[in-house]
Amino acid sequence: DIDVELFQNEDNRDLIKGIQMFYQSNIDNFKPHMKVSKDIAILIMSIVNNEDFIEIIQEEEGEKIDMCTLTDQIRMAGKQEGRVVLLTKLLKGRFHSLRQEIVIGIENSSLEQLNSLENHFYEITNQEDIIRILNTNK
């Protein structure tokens, strides 16, 4: 509920705006191409407990981070993680359990591998089929 206009310093305003948008589940409302310094982007990600993206921020070239681009990356990672959880749960349900190597393989799958698992889901009759599909799409 902090009024960001109360802050004279641009970095402080950007920090508060960024935190507010995440906590208000309002990441779709980042202003088009809202750019903040790397330090502020790292602070935002640390405060909102999204530390996985700190490495991405540090690898970006330049001194400013486009928050729209960063939030798109966060959304995509969340969608992929959700697909991993769902596929693992469905396959565990089908086979009552999965070998640890298969669970790890699914968790480390690329987008292409996840798509292939989904597309061939009804053709999978045993755990070796899962391994074959994952290995075919490396």
mmCIF file of N, CA, C and O in Angstrom, residues 80 84 87 102-115 117 134:
data_model
loop_
_atom_site.group_PDB
_atom_site.id
_atom_site.type_symbol
_atom_site.label_atom_id
_atom_site.label_comp_id
_atom_site.label_asym_id
_atom_site.label_seq_id
_atom_site.Cartn_x
_atom_site.Cartn_y
_atom_site.Cartn_z
ATOM 1 N N GLN A 80 6.210 -24.802 -17.300
ATOM 2 C CA GLN A 80 6.965 -26.030 -17.524
ATOM 3 C C GLN A 80 7.020 -26.861 -16.247
ATOM 4 O O GLN A 80 6.858 -28.078 -16.288
ATOM 5 N N VAL A 84 5.654 -30.750 -15.630
ATOM 6 C CA VAL A 84 6.480 -31.814 -15.055
ATOM 7 C C VAL A 84 5.730 -32.487 -13.912
ATOM 8 O O VAL A 84 5.656 -33.722 -13.839
ATOM 9 N N LEU A 87 2.658 -34.524 -15.380
ATOM 10 C CA LEU A 87 3.074 -35.757 -16.060
ATOM 11 C C LEU A 87 3.585 -36.799 -15.073
ATOM 12 O O LEU A 87 3.261 -37.982 -15.188
ATOM 13 N N ILE A 102 13.581 -42.264 -13.736
ATOM 14 C CA ILE A 102 12.551 -41.722 -14.620
ATOM 15 C C ILE A 102 12.035 -40.391 -14.071
ATOM 16 O O ILE A 102 11.864 -39.424 -14.820
ATOM 17 N N VAL A 103 11.809 -40.330 -12.773
ATOM 18 C CA VAL A 103 11.350 -39.080 -12.153
ATOM 19 C C VAL A 103 12.380 -37.984 -12.415
ATOM 20 O O VAL A 103 12.032 -36.870 -12.835
ATOM 21 N N ILE A 104 13.649 -38.290 -12.213
ATOM 22 C CA ILE A 104 14.719 -37.316 -12.448
ATOM 23 C C ILE A 104 14.763 -36.936 -13.929
ATOM 24 O O ILE A 104 14.925 -35.760 -14.274
ATOM 25 N N GLY A 105 14.597 -37.922 -14.804
ATOM 26 C CA GLY A 105 14.591 -37.649 -16.242
ATOM 27 C C GLY A 105 13.469 -36.706 -16.645
ATOM 28 O O GLY A 105 13.670 -35.782 -17.438
ATOM 29 N N ILE A 106 12.291 -36.906 -16.076
ATOM 30 C CA ILE A 106 11.164 -36.018 -16.378
ATOM 31 C C ILE A 106 11.426 -34.626 -15.826
ATOM 32 O O ILE A 106 11.172 -33.619 -16.498
ATOM 33 N N GLU A 107 11.938 -34.553 -14.609
ATOM 34 C CA GLU A 107 12.217 -33.249 -13.989
ATOM 35 C C GLU A 107 13.257 -32.449 -14.774
ATOM 36 O O GLU A 107 13.224 -31.225 -14.787
ATOM 37 N N ASN A 108 14.160 -33.141 -15.443
ATOM 38 C CA ASN A 108 15.213 -32.472 -16.207
ATOM 39 C C ASN A 108 14.904 -32.395 -17.701
ATOM 40 O O ASN A 108 15.775 -32.066 -18.493
ATOM 41 N N SER A 109 13.676 -32.690 -18.075
ATOM 42 C CA SER A 109 13.287 -32.724 -19.480
ATOM 43 C C SER A 109 13.233 -31.343 -20.101
ATOM 44 O O SER A 109 12.888 -30.361 -19.449
ATOM 45 N N SER A 110 13.529 -31.336 -21.394
ATOM 46 C CA SER A 110 13.369 -30.112 -22.175
ATOM 47 C C SER A 110 11.893 -29.964 -22.541
ATOM 48 O O SER A 110 11.091 -30.883 -22.355
ATOM 49 N N LEU A 111 11.555 -28.829 -23.078
ATOM 50 C CA LEU A 111 10.185 -28.582 -23.524
ATOM 51 C C LEU A 111 9.789 -29.591 -24.599
ATOM 52 O O LEU A 111 8.676 -30.120 -24.587
ATOM 53 N N GLU A 112 10.713 -29.892 -25.490
ATOM 54 C CA GLU A 112 10.451 -30.870 -26.554
ATOM 55 C C GLU A 112 10.180 -32.265 -25.970
ATOM 56 O O GLU A 112 9.269 -32.974 -26.417
ATOM 57 N N GLN A 113 10.924 -32.666 -24.972
ATOM 58 C CA GLN A 113 10.716 -33.974 -24.339
ATOM 59 C C GLN A 113 9.366 -34.027 -23.634
ATOM 60 O O GLN A 113 8.666 -35.037 -23.706
ATOM 61 N N LEU A 114 8.990 -32.949 -22.942
ATOM 62 C CA LEU A 114 7.689 -32.920 -22.281
ATOM 63 C C LEU A 114 6.561 -33.004 -23.300
ATOM 64 O O LEU A 114 5.579 -33.727 -23.093
ATOM 65 N N ASN A 115 6.708 -32.276 -24.405
ATOM 66 C CA ASN A 115 5.700 -32.347 -25.464
ATOM 67 C C ASN A 115 5.564 -33.770 -25.991
ATOM 68 O O ASN A 115 4.453 -34.259 -26.213
ATOM 69 N N LEU A 117 6.318 -36.610 -24.428
ATOM 70 C CA LEU A 117 5.662 -37.444 -23.410
ATOM 71 C C LEU A 117 4.151 -37.240 -23.421
ATOM 72 O O LEU A 117 3.382 -38.197 -23.328
ATOM 73 N N LEU A 134 11.980 -40.169 -23.728
ATOM 74 C CA LEU A 134 12.901 -39.133 -23.252
ATOM 75 C C LEU A 134 14.222 -39.160 -24.012
ATOM 76 O O LEU A 134 14.765 -38.116 -24.374
#
